[in-house]
mmCIF file of N, CA and C in Angstrom:
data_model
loop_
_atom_site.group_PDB
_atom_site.id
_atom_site.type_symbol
_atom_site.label_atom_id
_atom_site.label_comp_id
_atom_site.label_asym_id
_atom_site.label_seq_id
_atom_site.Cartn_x
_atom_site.Cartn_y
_atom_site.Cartn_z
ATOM 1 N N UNK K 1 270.622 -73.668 92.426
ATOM 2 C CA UNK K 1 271.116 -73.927 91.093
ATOM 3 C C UNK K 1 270.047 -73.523 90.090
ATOM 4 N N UNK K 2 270.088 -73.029 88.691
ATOM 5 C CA UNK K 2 269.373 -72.293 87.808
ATOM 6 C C UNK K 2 268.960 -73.680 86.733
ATOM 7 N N UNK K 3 267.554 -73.122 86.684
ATOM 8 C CA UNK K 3 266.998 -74.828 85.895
ATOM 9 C C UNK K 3 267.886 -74.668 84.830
ATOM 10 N N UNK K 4 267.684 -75.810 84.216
ATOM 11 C CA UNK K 4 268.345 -76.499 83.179
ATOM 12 C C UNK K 4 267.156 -76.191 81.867
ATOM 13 N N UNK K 5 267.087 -75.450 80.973
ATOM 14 C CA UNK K 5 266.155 -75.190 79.843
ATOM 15 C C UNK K 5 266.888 -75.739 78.597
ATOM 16 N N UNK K 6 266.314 -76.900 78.355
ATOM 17 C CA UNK K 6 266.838 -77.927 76.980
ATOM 18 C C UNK K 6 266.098 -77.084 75.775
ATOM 19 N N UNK K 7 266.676 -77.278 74.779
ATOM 20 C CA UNK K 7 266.606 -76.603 73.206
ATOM 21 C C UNK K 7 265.046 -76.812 72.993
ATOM 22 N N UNK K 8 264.427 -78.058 73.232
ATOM 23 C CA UNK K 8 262.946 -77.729 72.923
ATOM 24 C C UNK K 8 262.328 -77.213 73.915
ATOM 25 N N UNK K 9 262.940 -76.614 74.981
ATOM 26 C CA UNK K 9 261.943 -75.981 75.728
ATOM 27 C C UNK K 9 262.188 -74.390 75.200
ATOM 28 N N UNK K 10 263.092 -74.133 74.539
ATOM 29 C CA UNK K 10 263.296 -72.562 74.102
ATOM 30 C C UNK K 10 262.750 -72.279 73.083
ATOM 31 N N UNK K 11 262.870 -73.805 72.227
ATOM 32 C CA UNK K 11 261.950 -73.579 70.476
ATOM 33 C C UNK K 11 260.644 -73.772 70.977
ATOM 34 N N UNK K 12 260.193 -74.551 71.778
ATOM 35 C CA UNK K 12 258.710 -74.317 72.370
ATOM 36 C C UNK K 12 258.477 -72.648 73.099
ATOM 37 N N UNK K 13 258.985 -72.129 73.301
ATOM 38 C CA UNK K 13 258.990 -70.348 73.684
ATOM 39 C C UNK K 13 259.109 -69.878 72.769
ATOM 40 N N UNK K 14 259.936 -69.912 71.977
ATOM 41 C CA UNK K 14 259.780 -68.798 70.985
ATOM 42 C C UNK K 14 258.339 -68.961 69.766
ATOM 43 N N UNK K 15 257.907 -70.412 69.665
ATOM 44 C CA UNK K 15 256.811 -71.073 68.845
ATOM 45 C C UNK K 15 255.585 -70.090 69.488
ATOM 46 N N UNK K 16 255.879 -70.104 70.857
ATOM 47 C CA UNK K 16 254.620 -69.589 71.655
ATOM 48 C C UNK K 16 254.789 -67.829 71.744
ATOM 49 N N UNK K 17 255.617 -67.590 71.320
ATOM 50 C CA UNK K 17 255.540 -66.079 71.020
ATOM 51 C C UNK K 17 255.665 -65.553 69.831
ATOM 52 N N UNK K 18 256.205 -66.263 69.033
ATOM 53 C CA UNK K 18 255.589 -65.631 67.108
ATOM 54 C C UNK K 18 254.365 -66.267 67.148
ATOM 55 N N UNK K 19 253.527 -67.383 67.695
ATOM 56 C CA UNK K 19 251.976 -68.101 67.110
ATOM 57 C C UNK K 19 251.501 -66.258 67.959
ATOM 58 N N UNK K 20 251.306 -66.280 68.868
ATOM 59 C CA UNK K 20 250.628 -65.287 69.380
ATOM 60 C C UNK K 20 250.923 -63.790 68.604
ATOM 61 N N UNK K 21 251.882 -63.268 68.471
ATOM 62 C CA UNK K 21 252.138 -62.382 67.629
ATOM 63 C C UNK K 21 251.594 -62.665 66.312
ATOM 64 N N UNK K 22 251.508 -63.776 65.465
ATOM 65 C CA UNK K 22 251.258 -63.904 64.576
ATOM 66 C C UNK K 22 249.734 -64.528 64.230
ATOM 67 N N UNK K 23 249.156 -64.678 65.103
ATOM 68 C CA UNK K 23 247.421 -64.955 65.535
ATOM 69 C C UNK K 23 247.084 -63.227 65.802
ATOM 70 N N UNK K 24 247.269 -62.413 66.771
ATOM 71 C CA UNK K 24 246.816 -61.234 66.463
ATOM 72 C C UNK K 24 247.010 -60.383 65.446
ATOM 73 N N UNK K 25 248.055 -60.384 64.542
ATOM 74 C CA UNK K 25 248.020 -59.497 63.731
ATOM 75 C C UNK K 25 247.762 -60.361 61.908
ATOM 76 N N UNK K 26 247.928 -61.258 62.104
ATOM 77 C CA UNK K 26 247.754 -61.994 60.716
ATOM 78 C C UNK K 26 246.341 -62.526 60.336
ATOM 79 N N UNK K 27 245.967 -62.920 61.196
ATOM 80 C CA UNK K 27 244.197 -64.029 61.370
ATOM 81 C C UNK K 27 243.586 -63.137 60.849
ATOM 82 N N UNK K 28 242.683 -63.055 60.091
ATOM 83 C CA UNK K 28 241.601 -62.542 59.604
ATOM 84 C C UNK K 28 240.014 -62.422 59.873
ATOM 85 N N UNK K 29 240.075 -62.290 61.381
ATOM 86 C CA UNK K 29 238.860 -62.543 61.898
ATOM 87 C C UNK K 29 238.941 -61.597 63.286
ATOM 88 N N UNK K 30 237.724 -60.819 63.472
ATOM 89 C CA UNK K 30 237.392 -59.883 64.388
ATOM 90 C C UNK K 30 237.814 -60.646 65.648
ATOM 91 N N UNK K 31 237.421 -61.742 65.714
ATOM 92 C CA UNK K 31 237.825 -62.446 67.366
ATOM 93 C C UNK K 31 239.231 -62.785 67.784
ATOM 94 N N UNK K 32 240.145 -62.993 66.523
ATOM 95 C CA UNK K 32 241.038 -63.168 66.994
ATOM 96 C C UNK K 32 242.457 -62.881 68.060
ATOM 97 N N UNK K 33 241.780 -61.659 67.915
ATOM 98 C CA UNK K 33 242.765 -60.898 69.028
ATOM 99 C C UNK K 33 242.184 -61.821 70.295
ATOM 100 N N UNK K 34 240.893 -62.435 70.751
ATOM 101 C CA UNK K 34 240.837 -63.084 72.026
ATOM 102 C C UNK K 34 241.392 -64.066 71.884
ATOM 103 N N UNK K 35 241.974 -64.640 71.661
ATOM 104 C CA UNK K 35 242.988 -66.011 71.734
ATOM 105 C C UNK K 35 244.317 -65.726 72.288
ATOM 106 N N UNK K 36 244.641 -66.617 73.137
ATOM 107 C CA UNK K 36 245.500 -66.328 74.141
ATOM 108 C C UNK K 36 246.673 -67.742 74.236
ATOM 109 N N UNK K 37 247.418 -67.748 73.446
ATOM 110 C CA UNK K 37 248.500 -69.132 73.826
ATOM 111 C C UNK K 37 248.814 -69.460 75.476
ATOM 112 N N UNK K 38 248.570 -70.000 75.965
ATOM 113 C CA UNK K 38 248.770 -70.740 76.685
ATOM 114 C C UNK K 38 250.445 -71.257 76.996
ATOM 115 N N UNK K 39 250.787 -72.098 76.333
ATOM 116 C CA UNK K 39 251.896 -73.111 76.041
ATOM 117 C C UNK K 39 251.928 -74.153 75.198
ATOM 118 N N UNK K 40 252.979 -74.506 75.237
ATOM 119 C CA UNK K 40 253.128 -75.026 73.670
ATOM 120 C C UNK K 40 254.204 -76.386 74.281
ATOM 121 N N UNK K 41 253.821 -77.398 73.663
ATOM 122 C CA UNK K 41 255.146 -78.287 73.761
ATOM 123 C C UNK K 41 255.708 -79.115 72.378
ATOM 124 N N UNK K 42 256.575 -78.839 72.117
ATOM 125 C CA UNK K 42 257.392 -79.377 71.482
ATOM 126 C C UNK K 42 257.877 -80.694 71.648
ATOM 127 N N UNK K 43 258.086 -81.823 70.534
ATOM 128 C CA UNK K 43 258.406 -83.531 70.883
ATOM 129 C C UNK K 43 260.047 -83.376 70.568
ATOM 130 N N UNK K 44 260.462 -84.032 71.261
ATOM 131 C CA UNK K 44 261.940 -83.907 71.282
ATOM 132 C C UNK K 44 262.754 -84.301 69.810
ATOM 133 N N UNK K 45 262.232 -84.466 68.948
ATOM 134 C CA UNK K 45 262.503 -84.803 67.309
ATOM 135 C C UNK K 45 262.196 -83.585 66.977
ATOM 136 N N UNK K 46 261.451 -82.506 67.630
ATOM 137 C CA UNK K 46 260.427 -81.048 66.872
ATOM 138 C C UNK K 46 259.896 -81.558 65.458
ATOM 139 N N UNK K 47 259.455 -82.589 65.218
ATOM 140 C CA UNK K 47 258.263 -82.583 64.694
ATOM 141 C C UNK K 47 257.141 -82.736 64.599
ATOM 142 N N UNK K 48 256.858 -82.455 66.157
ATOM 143 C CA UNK K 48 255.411 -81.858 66.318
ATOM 144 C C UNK K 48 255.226 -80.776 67.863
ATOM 145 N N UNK K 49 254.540 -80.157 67.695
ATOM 146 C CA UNK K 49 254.270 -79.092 68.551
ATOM 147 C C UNK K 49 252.790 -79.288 68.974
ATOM 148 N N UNK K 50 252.411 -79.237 70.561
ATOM 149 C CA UNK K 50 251.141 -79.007 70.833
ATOM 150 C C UNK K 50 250.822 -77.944 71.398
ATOM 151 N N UNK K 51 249.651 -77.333 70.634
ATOM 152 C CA UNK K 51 249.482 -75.507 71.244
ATOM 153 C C UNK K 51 248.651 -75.484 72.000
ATOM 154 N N UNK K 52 248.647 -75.196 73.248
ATOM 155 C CA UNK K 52 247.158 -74.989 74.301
ATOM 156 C C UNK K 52 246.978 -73.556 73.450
ATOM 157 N N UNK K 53 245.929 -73.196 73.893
ATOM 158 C CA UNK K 53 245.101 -71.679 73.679
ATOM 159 C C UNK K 53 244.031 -71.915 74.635
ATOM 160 N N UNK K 54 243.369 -70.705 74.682
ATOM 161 C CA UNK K 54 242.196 -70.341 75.196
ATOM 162 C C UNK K 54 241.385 -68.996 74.629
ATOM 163 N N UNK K 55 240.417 -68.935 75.223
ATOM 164 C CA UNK K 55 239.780 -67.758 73.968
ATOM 165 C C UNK K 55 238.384 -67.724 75.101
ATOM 166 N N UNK K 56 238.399 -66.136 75.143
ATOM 167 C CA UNK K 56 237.305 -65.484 76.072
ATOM 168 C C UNK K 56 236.269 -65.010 75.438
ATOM 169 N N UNK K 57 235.601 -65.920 75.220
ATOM 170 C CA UNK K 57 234.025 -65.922 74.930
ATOM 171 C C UNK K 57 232.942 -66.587 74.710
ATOM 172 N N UNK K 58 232.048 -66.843 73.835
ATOM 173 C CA UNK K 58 231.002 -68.103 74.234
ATOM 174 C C UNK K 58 231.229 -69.254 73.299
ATOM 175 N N UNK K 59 230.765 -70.256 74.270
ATOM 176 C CA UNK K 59 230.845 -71.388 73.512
ATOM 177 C C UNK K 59 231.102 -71.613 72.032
ATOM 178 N N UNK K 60 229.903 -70.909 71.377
ATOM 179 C CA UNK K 60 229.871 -70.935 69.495
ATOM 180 C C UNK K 60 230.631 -70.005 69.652
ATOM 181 N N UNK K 61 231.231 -68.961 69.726
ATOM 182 C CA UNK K 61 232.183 -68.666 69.274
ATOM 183 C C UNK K 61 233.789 -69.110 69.741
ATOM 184 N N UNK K 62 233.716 -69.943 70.552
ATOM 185 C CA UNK K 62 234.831 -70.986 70.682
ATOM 186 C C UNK K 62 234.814 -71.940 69.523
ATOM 187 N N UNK K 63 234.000 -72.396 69.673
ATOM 188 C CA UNK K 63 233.704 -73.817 68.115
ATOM 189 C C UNK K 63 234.188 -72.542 66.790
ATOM 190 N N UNK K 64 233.727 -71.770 66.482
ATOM 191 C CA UNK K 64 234.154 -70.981 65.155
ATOM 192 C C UNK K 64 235.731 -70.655 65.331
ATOM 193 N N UNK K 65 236.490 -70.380 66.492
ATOM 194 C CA UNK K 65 237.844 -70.097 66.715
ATOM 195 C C UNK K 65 238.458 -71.435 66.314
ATOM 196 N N UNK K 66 238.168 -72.304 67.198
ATOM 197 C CA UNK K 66 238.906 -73.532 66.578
ATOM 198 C C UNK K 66 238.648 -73.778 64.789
ATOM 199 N N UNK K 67 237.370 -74.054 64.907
ATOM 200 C CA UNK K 67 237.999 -73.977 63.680
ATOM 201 C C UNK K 67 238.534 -73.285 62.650
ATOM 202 N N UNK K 68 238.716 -72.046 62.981
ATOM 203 C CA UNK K 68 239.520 -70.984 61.926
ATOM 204 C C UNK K 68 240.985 -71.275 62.209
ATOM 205 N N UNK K 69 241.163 -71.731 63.576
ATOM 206 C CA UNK K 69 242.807 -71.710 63.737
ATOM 207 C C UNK K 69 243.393 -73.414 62.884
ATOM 208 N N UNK K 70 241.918 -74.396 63.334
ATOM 209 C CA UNK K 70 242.386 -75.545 62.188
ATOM 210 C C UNK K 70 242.569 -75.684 60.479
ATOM 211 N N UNK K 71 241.748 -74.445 60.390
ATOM 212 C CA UNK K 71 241.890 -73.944 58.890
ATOM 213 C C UNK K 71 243.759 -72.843 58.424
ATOM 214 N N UNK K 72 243.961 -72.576 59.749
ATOM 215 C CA UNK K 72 244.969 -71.634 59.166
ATOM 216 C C UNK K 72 245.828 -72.331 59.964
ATOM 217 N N UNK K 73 246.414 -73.960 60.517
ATOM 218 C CA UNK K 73 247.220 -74.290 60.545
ATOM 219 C C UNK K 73 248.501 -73.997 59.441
ATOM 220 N N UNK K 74 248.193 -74.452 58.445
ATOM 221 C CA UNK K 74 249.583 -74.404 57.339
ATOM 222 C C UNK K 74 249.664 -73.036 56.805
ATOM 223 N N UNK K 75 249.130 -71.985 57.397
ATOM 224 C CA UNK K 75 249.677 -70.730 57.203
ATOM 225 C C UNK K 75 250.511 -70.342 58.697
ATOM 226 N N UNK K 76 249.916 -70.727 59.839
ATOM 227 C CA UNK K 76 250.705 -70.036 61.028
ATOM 228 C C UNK K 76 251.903 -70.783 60.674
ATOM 229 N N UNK K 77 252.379 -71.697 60.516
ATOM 230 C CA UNK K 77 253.285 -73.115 60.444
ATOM 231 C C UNK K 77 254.235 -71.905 59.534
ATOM 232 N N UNK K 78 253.931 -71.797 58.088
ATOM 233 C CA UNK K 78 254.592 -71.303 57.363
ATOM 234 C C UNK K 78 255.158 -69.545 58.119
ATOM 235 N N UNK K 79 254.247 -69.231 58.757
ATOM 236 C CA UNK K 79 254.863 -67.682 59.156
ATOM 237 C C UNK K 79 256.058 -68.131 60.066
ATOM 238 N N UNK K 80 255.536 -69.142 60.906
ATOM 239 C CA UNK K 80 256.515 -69.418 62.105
ATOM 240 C C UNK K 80 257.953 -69.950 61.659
ATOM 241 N N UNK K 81 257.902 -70.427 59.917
ATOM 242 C CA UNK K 81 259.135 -70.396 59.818
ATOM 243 C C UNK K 81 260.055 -69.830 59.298
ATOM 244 N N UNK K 82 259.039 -68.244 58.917
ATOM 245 C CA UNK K 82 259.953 -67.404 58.318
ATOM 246 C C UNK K 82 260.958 -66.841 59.602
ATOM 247 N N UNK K 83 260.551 -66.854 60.732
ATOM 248 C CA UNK K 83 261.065 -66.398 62.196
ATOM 249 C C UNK K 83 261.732 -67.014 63.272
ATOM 250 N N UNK K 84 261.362 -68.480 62.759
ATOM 251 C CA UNK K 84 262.891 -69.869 63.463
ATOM 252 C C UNK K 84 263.015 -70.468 62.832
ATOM 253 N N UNK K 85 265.239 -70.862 63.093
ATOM 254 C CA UNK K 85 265.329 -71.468 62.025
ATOM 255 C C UNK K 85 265.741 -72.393 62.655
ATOM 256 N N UNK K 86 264.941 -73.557 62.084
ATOM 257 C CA UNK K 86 265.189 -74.939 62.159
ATOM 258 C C UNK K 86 265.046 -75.865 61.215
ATOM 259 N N UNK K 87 265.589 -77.011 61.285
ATOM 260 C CA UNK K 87 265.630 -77.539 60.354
ATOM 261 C C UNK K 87 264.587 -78.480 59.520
ATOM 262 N N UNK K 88 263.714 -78.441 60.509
ATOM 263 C CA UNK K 88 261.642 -79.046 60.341
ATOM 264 C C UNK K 88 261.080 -78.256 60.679
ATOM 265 N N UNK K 89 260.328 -77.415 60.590
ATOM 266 C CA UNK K 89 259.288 -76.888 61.463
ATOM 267 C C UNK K 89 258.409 -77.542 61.992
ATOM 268 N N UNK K 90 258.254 -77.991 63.390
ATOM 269 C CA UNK K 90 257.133 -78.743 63.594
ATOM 270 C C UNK K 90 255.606 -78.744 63.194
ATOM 271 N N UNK K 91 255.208 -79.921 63.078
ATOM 272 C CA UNK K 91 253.631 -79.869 62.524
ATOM 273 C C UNK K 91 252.949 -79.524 63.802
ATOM 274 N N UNK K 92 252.029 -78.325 63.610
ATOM 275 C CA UNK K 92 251.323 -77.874 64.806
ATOM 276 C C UNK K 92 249.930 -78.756 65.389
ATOM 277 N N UNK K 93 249.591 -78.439 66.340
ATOM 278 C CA UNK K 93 248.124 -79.275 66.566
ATOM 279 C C UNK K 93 247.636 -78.631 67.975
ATOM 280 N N UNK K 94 246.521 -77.847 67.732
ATOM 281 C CA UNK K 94 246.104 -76.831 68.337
ATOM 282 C C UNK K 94 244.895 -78.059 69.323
ATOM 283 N N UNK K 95 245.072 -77.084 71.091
ATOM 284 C CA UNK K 95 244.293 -78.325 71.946
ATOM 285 C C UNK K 95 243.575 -76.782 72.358
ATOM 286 N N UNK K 96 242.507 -77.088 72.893
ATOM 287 C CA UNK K 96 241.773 -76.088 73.700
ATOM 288 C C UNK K 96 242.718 -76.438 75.025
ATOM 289 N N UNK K 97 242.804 -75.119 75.658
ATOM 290 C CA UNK K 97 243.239 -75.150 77.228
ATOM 291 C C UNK K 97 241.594 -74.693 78.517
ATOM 292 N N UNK K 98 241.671 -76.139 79.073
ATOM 293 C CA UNK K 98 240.740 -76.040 80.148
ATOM 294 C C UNK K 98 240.599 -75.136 81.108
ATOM 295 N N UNK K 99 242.385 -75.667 81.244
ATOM 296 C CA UNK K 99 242.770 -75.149 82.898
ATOM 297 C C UNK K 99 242.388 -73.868 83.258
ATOM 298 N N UNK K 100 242.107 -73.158 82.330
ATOM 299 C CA UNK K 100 241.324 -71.683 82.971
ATOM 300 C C UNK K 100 240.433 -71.531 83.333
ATOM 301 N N UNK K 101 239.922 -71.962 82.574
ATOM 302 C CA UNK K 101 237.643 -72.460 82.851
ATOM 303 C C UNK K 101 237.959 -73.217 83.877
ATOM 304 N N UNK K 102 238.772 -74.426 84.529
ATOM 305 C CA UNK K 102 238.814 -74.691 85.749
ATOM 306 C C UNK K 102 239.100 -73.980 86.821
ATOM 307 N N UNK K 103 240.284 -73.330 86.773
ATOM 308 C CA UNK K 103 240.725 -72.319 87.695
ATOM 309 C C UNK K 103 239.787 -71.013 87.918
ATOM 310 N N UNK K 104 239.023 -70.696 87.066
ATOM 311 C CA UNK K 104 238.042 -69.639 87.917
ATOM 312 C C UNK K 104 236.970 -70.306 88.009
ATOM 313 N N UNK K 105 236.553 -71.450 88.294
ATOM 314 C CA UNK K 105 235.565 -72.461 88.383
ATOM 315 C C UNK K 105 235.920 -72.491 90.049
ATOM 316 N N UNK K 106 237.195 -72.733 90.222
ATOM 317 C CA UNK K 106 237.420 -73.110 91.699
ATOM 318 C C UNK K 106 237.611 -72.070 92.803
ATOM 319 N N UNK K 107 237.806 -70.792 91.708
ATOM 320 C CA UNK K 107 237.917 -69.224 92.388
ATOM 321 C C UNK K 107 236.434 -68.798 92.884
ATOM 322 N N UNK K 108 235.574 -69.078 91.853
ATOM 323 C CA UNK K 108 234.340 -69.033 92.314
ATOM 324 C C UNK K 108 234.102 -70.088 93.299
ATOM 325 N N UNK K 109 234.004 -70.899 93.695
ATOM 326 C CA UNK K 109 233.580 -72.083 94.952
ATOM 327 C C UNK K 109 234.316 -71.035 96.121
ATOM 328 N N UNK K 110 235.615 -70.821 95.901
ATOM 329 C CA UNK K 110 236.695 -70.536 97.312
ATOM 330 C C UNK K 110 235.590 -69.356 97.382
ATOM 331 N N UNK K 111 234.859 -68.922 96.675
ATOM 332 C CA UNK K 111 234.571 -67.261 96.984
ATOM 333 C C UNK K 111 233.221 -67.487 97.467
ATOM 334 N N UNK K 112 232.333 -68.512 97.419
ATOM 335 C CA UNK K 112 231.504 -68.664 97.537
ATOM 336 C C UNK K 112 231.395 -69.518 98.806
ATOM 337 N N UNK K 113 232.504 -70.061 99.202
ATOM 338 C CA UNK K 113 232.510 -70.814 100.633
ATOM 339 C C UNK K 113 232.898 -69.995 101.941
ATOM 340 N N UNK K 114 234.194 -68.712 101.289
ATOM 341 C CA UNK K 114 234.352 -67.889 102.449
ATOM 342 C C UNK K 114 233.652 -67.065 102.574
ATOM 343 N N UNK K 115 232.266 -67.110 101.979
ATOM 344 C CA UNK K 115 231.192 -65.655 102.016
ATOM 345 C C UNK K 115 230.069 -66.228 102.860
ATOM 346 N N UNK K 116 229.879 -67.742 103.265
ATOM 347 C CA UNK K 116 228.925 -68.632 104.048
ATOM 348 C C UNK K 116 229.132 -67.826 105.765
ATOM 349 N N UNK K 117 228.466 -68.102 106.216
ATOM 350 C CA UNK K 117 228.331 -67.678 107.305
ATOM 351 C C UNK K 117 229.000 -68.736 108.598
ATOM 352 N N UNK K 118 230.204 -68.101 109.069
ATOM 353 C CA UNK K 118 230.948 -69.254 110.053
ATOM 354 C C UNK K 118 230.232 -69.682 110.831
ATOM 355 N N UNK K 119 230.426 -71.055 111.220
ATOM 356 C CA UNK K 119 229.701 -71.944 112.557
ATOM 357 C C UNK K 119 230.257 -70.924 113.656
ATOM 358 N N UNK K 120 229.215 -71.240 114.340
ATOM 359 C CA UNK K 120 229.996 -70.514 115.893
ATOM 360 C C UNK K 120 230.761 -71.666 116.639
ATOM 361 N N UNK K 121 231.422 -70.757 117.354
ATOM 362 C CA UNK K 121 232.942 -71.464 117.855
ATOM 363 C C UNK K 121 232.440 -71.828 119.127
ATOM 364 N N UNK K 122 233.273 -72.838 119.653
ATOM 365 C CA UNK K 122 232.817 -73.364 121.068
ATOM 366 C C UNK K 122 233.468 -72.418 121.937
ATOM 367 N N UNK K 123 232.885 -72.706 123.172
ATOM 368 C CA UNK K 123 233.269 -71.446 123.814
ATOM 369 C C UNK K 123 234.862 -71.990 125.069
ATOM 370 N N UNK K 124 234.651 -73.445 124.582
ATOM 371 C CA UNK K 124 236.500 -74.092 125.682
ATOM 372 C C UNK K 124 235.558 -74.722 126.596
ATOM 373 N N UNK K 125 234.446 -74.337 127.487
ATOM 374 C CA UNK K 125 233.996 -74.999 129.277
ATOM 375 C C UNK K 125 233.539 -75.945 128.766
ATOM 376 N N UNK K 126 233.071 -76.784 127.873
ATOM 377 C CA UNK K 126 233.428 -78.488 127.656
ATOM 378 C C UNK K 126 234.801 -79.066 128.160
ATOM 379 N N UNK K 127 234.853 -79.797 129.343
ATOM 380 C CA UNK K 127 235.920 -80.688 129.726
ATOM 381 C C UNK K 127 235.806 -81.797 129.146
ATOM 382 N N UNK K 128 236.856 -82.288 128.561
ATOM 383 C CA UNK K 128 236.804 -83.780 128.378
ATOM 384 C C UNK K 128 236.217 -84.209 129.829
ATOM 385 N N UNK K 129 235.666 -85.854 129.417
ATOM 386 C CA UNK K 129 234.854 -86.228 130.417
ATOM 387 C C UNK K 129 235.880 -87.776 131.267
ATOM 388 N N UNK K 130 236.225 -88.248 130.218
ATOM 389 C CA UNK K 130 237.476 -89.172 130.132
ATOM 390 C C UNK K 130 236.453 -90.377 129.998
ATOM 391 N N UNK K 131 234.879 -90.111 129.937
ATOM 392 C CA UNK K 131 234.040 -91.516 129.210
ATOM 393 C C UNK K 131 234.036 -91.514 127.842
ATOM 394 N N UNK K 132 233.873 -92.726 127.305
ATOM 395 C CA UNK K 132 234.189 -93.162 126.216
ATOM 396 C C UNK K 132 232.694 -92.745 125.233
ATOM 397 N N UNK K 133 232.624 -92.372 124.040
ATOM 398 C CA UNK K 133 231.478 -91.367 123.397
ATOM 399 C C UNK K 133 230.543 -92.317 122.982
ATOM 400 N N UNK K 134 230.267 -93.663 122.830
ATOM 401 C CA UNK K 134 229.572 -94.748 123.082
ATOM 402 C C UNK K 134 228.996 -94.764 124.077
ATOM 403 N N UNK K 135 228.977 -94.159 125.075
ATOM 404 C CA UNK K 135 228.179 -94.611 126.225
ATOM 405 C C UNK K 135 229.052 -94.257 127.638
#
């Protein structure tokens, strides 16, 4: 059976594809093209929206992204509603997204554990003994 996609999960899609369209070509700042929406959720009233993002590069220039995107909240807000129509536009509220910095956090470990050098394998001519490993 084909999921079931309720109205704020579609106004949360389309939010997440004009912010991104409208973060690369509107923002006024050399970095902005690295910002990357994530997902977005929408409260079932749509008046409010939470935006993950992420953004590939260093720390201070993470801290300067956020805050340019907290400065141009009530302009993305306003573009986003020249392009859906609803009857509020939700109030936005931009979260950093972790889960990436985690996920190649854990890509690196997996890569770094299957590159260790395997134990050697027993070779089977251990019989159980049928004494107890205490003694």
């Amino acid at each position: 059976m084909a999921k079931q996609f309720t109205r704020a999960d579609r106004v949360a899609q389309q939010i997440q594809r004009d912010l991104a369209t409208v973060i690369r070509a509107e923002l006024d700042h050399p970095q902005a093209s690295l910002i990357t929406i994530t997902d977005v959720e929408v409260t079932r009233d749509y008046s409010h929206a939470n935006v993950f993002y992420t953004f590939l590069g260093t720390e201070e220039q993470g801290k300067d992204i956020a805050s340019l995107i907290e400065r141009a909240k009530g302009f993305l807000r306003s573009q986003l509603a020249r392009g859906i129509s609803l009857y509020k536009m939700p109030e936005l509220h931009f979260e950093y997204d972790h889960s990436v910095e985690h996920g190649m956090t854990l890509s690196r470990l997996i890569d770094q554990a299957t590159s260790l050098p395997k134990a050697p394998e027993d070779d089977g001519d251990d019989e159980p003994t049928g004494k107890p490993l205490n003694g």
